[in-house]
Coordinates of C-alpha atoms in Angstrom, one line a residue:
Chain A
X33 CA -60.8 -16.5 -75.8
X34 CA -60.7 -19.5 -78.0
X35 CA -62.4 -22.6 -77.3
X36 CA -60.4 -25.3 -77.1
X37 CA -62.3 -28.4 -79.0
X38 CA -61.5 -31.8 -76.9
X39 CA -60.0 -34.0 -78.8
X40 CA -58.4 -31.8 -81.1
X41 CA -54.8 -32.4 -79.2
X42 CA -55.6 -35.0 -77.0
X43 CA -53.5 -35.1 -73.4
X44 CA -52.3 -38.7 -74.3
X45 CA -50.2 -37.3 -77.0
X46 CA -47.4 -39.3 -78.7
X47 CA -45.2 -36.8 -77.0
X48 CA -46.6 -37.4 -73.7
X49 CA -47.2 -41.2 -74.4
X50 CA -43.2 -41.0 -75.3
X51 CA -41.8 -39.5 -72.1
X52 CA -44.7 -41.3 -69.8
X53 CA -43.4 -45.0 -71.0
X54 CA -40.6 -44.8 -72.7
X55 CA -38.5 -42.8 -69.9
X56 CA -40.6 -41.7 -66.4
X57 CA -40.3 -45.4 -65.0
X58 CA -36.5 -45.4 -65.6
X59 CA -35.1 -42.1 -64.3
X60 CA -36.1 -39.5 -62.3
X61 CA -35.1 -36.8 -65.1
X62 CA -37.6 -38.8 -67.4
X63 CA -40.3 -38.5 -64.5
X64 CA -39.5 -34.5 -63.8
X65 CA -40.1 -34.0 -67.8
X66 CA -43.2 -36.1 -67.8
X67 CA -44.5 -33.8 -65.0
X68 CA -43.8 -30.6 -67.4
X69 CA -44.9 -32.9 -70.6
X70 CA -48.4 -33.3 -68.7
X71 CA -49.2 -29.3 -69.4
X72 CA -50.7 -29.2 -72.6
X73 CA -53.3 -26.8 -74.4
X74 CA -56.2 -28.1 -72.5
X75 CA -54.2 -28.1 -68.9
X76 CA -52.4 -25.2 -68.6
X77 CA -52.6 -25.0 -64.9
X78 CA -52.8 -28.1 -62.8
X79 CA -53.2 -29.2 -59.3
X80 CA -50.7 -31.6 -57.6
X81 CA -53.2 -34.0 -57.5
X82 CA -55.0 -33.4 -61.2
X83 CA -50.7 -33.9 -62.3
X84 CA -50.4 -37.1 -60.4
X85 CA -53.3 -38.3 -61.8
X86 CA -52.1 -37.6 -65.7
X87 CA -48.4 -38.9 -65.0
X88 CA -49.6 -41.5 -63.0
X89 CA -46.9 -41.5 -60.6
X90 CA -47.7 -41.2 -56.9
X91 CA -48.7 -38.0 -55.4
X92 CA -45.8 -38.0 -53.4
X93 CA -43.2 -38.1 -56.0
X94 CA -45.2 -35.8 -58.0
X95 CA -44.9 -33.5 -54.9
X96 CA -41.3 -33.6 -54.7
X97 CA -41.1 -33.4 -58.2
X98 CA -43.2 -30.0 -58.6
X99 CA -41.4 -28.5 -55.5
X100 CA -37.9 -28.8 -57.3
X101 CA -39.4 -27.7 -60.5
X102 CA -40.8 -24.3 -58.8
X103 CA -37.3 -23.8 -56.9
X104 CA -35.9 -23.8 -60.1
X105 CA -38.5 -21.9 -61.9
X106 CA -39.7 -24.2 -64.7
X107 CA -43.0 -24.3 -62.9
X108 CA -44.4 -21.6 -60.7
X109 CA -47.5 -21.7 -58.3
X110 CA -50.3 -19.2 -59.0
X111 CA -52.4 -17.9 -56.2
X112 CA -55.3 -20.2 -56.6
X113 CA -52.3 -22.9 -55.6
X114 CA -52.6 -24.1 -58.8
X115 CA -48.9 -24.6 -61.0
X116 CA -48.1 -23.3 -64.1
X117 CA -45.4 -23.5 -66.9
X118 CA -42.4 -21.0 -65.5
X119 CA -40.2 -18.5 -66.9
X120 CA -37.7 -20.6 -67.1
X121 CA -39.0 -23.2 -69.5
X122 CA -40.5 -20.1 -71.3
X123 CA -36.9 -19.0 -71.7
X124 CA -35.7 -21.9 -73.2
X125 CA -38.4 -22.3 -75.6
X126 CA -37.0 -19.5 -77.1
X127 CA -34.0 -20.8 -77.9
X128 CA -35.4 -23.8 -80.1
X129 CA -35.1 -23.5 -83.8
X130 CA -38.5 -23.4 -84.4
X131 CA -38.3 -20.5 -82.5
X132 CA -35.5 -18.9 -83.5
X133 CA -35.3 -20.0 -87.2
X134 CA -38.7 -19.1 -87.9
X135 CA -40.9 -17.3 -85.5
X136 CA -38.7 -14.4 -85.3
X137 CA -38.0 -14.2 -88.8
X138 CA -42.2 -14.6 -89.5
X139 CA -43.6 -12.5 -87.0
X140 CA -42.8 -9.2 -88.5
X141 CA -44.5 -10.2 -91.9
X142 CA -47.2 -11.6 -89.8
X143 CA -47.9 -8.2 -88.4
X144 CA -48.4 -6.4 -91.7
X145 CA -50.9 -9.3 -93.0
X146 CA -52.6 -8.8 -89.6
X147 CA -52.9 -4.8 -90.2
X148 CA -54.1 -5.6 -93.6
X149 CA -57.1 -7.8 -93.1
X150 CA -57.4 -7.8 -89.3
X151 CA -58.0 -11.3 -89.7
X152 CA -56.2 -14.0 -87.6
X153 CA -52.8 -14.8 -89.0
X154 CA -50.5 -18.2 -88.3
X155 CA -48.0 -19.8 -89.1
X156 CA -47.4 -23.4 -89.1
X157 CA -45.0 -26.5 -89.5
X158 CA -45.3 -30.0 -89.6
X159 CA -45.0 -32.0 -87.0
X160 CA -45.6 -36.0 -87.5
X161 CA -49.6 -36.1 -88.5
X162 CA -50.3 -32.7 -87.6
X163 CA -49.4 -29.6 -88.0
X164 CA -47.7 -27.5 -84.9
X165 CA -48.9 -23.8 -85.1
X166 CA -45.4 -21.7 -84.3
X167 CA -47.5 -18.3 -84.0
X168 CA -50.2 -16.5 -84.3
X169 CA -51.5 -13.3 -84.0
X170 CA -55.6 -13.2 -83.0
X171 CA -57.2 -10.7 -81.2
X172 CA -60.6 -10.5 -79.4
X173 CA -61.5 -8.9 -82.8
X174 CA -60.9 -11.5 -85.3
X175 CA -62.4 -14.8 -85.2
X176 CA -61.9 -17.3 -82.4
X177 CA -60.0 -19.3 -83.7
X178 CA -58.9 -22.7 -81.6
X179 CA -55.2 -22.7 -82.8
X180 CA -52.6 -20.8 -80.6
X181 CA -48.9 -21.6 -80.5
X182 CA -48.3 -25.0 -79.4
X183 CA -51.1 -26.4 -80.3
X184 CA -51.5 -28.7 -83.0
X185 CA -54.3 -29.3 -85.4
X186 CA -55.2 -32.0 -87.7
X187 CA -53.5 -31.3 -91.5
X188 CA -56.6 -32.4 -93.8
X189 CA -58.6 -30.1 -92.0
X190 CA -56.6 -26.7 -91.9
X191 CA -55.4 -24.7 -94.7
X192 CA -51.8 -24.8 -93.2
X193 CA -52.1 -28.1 -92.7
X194 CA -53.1 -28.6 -96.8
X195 CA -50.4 -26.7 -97.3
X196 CA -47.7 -28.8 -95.8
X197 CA -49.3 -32.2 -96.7
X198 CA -49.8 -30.7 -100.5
X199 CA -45.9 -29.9 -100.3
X200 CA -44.5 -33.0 -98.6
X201 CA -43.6 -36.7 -99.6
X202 CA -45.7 -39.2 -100.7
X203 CA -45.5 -41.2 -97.5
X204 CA -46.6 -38.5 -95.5
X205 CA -49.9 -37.6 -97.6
X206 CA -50.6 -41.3 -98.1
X207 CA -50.6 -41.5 -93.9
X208 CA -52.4 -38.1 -94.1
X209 CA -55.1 -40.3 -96.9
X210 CA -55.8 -43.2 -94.8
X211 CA -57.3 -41.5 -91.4
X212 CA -59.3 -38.5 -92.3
X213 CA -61.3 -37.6 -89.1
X214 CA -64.2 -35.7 -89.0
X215 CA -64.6 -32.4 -87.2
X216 CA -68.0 -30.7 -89.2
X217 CA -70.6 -31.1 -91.9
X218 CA -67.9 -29.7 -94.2
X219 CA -64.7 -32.1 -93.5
X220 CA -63.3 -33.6 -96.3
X221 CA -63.2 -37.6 -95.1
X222 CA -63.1 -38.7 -99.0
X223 CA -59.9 -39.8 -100.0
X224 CA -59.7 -39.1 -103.4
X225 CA -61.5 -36.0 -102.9
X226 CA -58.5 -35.0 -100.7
X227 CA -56.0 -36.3 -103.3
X228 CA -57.5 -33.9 -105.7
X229 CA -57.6 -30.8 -104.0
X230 CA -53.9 -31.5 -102.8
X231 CA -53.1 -31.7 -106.9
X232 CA -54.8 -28.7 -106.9
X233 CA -53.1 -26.9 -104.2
X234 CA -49.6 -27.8 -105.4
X235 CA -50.4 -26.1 -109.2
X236 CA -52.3 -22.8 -107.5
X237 CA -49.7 -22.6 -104.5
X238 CA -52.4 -21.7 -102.0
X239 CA -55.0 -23.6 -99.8
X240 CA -58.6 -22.7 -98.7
X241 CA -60.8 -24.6 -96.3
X242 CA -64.2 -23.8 -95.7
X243 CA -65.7 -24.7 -92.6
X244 CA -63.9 -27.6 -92.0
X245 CA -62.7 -28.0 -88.6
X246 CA -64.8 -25.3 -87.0
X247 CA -68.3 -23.4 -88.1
X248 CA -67.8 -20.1 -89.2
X249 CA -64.4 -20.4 -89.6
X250 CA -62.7 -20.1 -93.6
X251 CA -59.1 -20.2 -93.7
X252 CA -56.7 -19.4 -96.7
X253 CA -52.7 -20.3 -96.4
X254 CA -49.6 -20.3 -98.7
X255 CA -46.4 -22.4 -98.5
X256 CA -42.7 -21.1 -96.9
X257 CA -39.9 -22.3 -97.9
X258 CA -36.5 -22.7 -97.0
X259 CA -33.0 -22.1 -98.3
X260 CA -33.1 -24.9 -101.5
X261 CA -36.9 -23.9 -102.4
X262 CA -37.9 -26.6 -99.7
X263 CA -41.3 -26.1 -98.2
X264 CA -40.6 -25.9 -94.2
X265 CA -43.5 -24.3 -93.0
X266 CA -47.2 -22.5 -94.6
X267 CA -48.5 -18.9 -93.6
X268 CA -52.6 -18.3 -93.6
X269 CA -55.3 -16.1 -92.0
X270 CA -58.2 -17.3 -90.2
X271 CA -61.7 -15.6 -91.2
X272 CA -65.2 -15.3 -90.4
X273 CA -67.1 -17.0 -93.7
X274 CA -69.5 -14.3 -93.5
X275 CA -66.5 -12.0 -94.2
X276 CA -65.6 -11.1 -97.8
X277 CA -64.3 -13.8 -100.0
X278 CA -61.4 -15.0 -98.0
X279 CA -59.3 -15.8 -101.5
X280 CA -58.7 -11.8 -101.6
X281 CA -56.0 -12.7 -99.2
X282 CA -54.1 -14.1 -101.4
X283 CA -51.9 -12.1 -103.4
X284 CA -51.1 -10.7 -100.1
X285 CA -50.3 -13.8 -98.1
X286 CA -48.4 -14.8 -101.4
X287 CA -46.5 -11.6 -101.6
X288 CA -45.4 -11.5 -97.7
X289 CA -44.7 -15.5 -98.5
X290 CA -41.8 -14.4 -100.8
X291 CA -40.4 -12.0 -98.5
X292 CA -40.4 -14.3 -95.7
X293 CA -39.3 -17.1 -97.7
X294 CA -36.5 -14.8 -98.8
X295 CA -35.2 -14.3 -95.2
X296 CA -35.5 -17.9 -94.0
X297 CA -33.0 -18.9 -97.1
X298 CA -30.6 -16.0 -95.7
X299 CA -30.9 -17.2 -91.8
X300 CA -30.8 -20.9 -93.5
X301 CA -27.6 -19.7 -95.1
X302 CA -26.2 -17.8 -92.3
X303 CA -26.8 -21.1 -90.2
X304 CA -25.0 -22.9 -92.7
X305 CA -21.7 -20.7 -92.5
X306 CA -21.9 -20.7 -88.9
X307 CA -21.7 -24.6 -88.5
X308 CA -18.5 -24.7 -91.3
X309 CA -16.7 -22.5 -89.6
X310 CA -17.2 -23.7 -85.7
Chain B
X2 CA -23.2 -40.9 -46.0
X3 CA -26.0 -44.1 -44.9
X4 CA -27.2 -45.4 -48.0
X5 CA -30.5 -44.2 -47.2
X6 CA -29.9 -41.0 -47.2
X7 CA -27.9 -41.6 -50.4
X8 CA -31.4 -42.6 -52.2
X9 CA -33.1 -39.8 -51.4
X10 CA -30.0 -37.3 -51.9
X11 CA -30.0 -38.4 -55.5
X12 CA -33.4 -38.1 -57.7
X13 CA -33.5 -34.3 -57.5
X14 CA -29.9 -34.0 -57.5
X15 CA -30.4 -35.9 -61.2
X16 CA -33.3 -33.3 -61.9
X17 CA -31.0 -30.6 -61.1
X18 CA -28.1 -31.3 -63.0
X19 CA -30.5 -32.1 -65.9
X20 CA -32.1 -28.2 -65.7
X21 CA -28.0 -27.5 -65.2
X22 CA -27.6 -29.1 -68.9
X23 CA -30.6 -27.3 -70.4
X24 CA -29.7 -23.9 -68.6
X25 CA -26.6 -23.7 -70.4
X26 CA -28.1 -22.9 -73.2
X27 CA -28.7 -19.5 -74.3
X28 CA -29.0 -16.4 -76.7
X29 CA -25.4 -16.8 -77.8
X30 CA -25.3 -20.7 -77.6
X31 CA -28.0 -22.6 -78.8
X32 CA -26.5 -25.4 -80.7
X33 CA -24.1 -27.1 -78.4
X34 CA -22.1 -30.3 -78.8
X35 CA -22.0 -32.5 -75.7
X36 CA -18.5 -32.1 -74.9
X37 CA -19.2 -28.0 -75.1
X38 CA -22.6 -29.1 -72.5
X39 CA -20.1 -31.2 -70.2
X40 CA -17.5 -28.5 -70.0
X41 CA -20.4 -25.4 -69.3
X42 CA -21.9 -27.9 -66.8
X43 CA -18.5 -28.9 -65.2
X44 CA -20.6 -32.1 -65.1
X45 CA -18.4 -36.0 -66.2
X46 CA -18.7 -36.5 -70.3
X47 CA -20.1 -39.7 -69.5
X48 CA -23.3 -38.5 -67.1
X49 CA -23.9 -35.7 -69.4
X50 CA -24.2 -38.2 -72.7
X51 CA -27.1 -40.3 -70.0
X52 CA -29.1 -37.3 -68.6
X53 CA -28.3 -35.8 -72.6
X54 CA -29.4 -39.5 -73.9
X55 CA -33.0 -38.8 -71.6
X56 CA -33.8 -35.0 -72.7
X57 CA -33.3 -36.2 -76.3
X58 CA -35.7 -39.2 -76.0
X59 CA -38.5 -36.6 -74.1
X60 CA -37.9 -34.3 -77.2
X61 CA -36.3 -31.8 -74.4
X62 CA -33.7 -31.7 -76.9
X63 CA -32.4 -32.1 -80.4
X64 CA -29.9 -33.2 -82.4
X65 CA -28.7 -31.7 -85.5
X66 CA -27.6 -33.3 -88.6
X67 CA -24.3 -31.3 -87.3
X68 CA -24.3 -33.6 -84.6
X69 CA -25.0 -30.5 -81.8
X70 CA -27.9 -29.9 -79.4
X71 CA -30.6 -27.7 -79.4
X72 CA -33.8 -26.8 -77.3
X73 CA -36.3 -29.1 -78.8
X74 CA -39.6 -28.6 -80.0
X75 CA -41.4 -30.5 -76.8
X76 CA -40.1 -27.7 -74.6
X77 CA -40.8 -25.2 -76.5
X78 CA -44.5 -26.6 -76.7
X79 CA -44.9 -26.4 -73.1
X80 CA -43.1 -23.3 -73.1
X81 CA -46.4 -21.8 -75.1
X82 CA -48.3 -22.8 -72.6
X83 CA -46.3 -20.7 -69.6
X84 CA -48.6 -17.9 -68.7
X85 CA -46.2 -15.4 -70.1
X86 CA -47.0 -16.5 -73.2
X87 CA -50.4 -18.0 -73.5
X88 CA -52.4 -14.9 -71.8
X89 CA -50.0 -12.2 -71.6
X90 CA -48.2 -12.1 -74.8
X91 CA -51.4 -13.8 -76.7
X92 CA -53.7 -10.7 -75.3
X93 CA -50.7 -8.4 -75.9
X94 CA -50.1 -9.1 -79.7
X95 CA -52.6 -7.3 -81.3
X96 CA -51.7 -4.2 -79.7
X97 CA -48.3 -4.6 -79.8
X98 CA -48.6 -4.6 -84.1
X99 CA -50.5 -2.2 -84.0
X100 CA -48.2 0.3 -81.7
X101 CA -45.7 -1.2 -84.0
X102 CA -47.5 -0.3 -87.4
X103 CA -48.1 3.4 -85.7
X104 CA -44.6 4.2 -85.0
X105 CA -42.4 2.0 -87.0
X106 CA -40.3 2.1 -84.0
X107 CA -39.4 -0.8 -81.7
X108 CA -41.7 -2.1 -79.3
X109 CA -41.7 -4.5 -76.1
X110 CA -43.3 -5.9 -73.7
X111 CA -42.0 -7.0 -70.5
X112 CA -42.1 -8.3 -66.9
X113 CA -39.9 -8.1 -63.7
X114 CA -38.4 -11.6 -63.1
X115 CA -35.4 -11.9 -60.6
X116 CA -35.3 -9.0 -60.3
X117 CA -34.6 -8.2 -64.0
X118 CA -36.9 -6.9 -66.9
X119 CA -37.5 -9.7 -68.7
X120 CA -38.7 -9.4 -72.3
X121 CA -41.7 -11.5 -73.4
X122 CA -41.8 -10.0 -77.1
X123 CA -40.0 -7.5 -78.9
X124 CA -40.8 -6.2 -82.3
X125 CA -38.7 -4.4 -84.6
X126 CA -38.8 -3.2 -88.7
X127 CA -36.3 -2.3 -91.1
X128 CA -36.1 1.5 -89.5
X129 CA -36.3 0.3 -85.6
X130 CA -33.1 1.3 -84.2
X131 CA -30.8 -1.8 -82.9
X132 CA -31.3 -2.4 -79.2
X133 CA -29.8 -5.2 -77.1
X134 CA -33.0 -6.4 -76.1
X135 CA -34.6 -10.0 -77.4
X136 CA -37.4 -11.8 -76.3
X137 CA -36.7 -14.3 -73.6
X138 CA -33.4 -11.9 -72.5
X139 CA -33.3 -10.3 -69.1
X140 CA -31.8 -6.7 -69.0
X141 CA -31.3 -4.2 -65.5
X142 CA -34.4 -2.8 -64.2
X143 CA -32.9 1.0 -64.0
X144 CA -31.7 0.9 -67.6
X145 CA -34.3 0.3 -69.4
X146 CA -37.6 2.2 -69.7
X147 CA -39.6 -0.7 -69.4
X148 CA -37.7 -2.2 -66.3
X149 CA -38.2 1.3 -64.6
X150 CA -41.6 1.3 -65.0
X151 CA -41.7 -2.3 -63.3
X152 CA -39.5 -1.4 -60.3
X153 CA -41.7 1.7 -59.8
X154 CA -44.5 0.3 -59.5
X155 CA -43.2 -2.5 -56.9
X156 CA -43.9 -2.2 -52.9
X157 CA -41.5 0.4 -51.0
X158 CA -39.4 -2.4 -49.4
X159 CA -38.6 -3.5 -52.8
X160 CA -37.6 -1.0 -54.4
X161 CA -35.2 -0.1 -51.0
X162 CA -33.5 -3.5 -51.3
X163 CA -33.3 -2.7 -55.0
X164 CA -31.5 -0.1 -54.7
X165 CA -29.2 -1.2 -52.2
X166 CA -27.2 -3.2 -54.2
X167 CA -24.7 -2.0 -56.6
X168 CA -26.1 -0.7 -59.9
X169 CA -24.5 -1.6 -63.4
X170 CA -24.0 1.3 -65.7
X171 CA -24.2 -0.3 -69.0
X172 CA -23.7 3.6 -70.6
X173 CA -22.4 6.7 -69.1
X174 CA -25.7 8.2 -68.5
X175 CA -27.0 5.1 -66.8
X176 CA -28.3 6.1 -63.2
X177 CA -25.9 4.2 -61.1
X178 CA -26.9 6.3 -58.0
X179 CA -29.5 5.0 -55.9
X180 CA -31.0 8.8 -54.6
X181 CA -31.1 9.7 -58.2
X182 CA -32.4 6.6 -59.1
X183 CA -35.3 7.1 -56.3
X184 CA -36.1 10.2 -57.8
X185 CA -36.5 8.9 -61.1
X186 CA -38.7 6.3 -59.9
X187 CA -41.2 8.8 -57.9
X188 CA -41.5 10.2 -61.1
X189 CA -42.4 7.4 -63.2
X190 CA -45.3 7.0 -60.6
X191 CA -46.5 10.7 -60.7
X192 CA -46.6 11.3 -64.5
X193 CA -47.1 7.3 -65.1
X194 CA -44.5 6.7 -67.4
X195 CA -40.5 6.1 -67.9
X196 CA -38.4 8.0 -69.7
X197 CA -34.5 6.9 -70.2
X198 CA -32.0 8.8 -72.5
X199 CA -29.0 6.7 -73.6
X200 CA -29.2 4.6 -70.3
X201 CA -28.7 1.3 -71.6
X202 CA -27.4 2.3 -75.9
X203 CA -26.0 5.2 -76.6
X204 CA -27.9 7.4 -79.2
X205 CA -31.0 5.3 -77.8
X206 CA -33.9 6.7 -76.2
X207 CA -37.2 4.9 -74.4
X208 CA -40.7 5.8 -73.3
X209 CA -42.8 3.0 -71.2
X210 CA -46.0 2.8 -68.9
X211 CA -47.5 0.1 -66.9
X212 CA -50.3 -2.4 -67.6
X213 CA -52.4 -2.3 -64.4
X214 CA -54.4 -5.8 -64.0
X215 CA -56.5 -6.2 -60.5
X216 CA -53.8 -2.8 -59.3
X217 CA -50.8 -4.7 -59.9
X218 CA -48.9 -3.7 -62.9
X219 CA -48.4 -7.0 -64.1
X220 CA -46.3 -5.9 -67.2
X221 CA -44.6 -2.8 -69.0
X222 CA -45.3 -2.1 -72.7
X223 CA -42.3 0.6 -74.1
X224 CA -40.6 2.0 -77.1
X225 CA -37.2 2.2 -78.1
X226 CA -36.2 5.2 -80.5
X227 CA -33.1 7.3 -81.8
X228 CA -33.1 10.4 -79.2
X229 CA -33.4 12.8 -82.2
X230 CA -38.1 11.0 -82.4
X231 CA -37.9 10.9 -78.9
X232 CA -41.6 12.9 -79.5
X233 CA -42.9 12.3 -75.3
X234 CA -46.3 13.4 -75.4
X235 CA -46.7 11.5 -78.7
X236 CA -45.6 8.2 -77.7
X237 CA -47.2 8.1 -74.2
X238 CA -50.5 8.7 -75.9
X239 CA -49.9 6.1 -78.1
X240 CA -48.7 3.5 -75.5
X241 CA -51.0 4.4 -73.1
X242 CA -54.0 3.5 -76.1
X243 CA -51.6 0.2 -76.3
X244 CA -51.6 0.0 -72.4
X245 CA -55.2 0.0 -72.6
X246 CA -56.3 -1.8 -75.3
X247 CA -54.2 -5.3 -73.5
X248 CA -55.5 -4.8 -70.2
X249 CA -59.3 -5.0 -72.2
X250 CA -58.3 -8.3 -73.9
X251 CA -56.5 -9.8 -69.9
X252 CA -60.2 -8.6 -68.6
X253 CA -61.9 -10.7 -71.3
X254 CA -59.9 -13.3 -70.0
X255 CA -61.3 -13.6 -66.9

């Protein structure tokens, strides 16, 4: 399975950071979501104690807490006696937009670039200064790569990421431009460096990183957009560099870009005509 | 009621009637307004707009520009990282394109939860036939070809309190008898796979077998067809390859 490199999506979040102060010392609700914010990619399953400790409420509300949460089954307690994320939150998940609006309509399309290559494929949005991967598809025979859905990666360092920072407004690739962290050898830090590539990416329409947020690892991706030509989300494989040259993926990424792109302006549409006539 | 009692009464009280608000939610509403949330939840306007007000700040919940709320994109982060999605669906994927790519027909993957099959992916092309099945929607376990499977494969005293209980009959060829029913089931066991014909859609047919992990069958991978390429012994070669090829990538897992 994937490693999962610390520090990629640190526990202390904004998200987590947001619940934690802004509402688990008020309300109790606030404290119940802070308990289910405190599973992230690095701590899927968690002891009462190891939960307290990341909330930083007591060990006995936590314990409450949890109990509730199992009875209802947004967590569930595996046989180690450690908890887990339940069906029930699973459930819901799939009812968000992100979900709904674009993972079902990608996944299809993401099967056929998988089949082709049998390299890893994603798919990707932004999500404040990173990008949120919304799926994947990665077996034990393509590369290990450390994205799965819901997690999120830095944008300057992934060719999704490129993608949507190539795509989106100045503010967000001047925010993008000033903190460029580095993750290998190959990580582009330089500013300008960055600025031109992006110019770059924006006239080909694709992205391609080499190396530069894991070894081994060369990535190509493609922009998807939305009803109105809007670019909502970016599509790429994950390869091994050894491989062939990655950029042979891209008139088929490009081609199964279209098609998706195609549906997300009918569901976009069909979203539209629902809200007018409720 | 001593006010002591009263301040221990109320935090999970608040926690349930939050989970209320977020269970009303579902396949056929997922963008409600509050007043839709408050009348689903039978809850007052103005304790629905706080707990609302407190899911919205945790990124629980959104708000659309159409002023209605939907699951937000904080849940459904944690919600990757429920086991049912990070190991089983994740190790599942691969195989479940491929079985998809072979047959062109529609596939899924599924697990018994309260006492439903509940589906954990589903995928579909342009020549799938339509099914009623979703990912993250619960359907009867003796309708379905994966839910079979999964109530085959459970203890005895399961399957006898299963089948105890009145049995919805979604078609007219849906087993609603329970001594048929166990029948059906002891089959599924001997030959290791379902078989249902027009049980749950009419002009609908399924084939499913198990996925044995640590000789539990954790899961049920199946295929939905038109009756006329209902082809058995094709497709339970097939899934069984599928069946296979997940329970190698849970193993690696471990």
């Amino acid at each position: 399975m994937s490693g999962y490199a610390p520090g990629m999506d640190a526990p202390g979040s904004i998200l987590s950071q947001t619940v934690a102060t802004q509402t688990s010392a008020q309300t109790v609700t606030g404290r119940a979501f802070a308990v289910l914010d405190s599973f992230d990619a690095g701590h899927r399953r968690q002891s009462l104690a190891a939960i307290s400790r990341r909330t930083g409420l007591p060990l006995t509300t936590v314990h409450r807490l949890v109990h509730e949460l199992e009875r209802q089954s947004a967590l569930v307690r595996g046989v180690d006696g450690d908890y887990e994320i339940g069906s029930k939150i699973w459930q819901l998940g799939t009812l968000a937009s992100v979900h709904v609006e674009l993972r079902e309509v990608a996944l299809p399309y993401m099967q056929d670039v998988y089949e082709i290559g049998n390299d890893a494929v994603q798919v990707a949005v932004l999500d404040g200064l990173r990008c949120l991967v919304v799926d994947r598809i990665a077996g034990s025979r393509t590369i290990s790569v450390i994205s799965k859905p819901g997690s999120r990666l830095p944008l300057h360092a992934t060719g999704v990421g490129k993608i949507l920072v190539a795509f989106g407004g100045q503010e967000l690739q001047d925010a993008v431009l000033g903190s460029l962290d580095r993750y290998t050898a190959q990580t582009i830090t330089n500013a300008n460096t960055l600025r031109q590539q992006l110019s770059a990416i924006r006239s080909q329409g694709f992205a391609i990183t080499r190396e530069e947020l894991a070894a081994g690892a060369t990535s190509v991706a493609v922009p998807l957009r939305g009803k109105g030509g809007a670019v909502i989300a970016a599509l790429g494989v994950v390869s091994p560099s050894a491989k062939t040259e990655i950029s042979r993926m891209v008139p088929v990424l490009q081609v199964t870009a279209a098609a998706i792109s195609k549906k997300l302006a009918l569901v976009g549409l069909a979203e539209a005509a629902r809200q007018r006539a409720q | 009621m001593s006010p002591q009692r009263a301040t221990t009464a109320a935090p999970t009280a608040l926690l349930e009637r939050a989970l209320q608000i977020l269970g009303c939610f579902g396949p056929d509403a997922n963008a409600l307004t509050l007043t839709e949330i408050a009348e689903r939840t039978a809850l007052p306007l103005s304790s629905c707009h706080r707990i609302v007000g407190t899911l919205l700040v945790g990124g629980f919940l959104d708000r659309g520009a159409d002023r209605r709320y939907r699951v937000g994109t904080t849940l459904w982060t944690i919600a990757q990282h429920a086991p049912l999605s990070d190991r089983l669906r994740e190790s599942a994927l691969p195989a479940l394109a491929r079985l998809y790519e072979e047959t062109g027909e529609n596939i899924t993957l599924a697990v018994l939860d309260q006492g439903q099959a509940l589906y954990v992916e589903r995928l579909m092309g342009e020549r799938s036939v339509p099914t009623v099945s979703r990912a993250g929607g619960h359907l009867p376990l003796h309708t379905t070809g994966v839910g079979k499977v999964l109530l085959a494969y459970q203890p005895a005293a399961y399957i006898d309190r299963y089948l105890t209980q009145p049995l919805a009959r979604p078609t007219r060829d849906s087993i609603d008898q329970p001594e048929r029913l166990r029948r059906d089931l002891d089959a599924v066991r001997e030959r290791g796979y379902s078989l249902t014909r027009q049980e749950m859609t009419v002009g609908s047919g399924s084939i499913a077998v198990p996925i044995m992990h640590s000789d539990r069958c954790v899961a049920a991978v199946g295929v939905i067809v038109h009756l006329a390429r209902l082809d058995v012994n094709r497709l339970v070669g097939t899934l069984n390859r599928a069946a296979t090829a997940i329970v190698a990538e849970l193993e690696l897992l471990e």
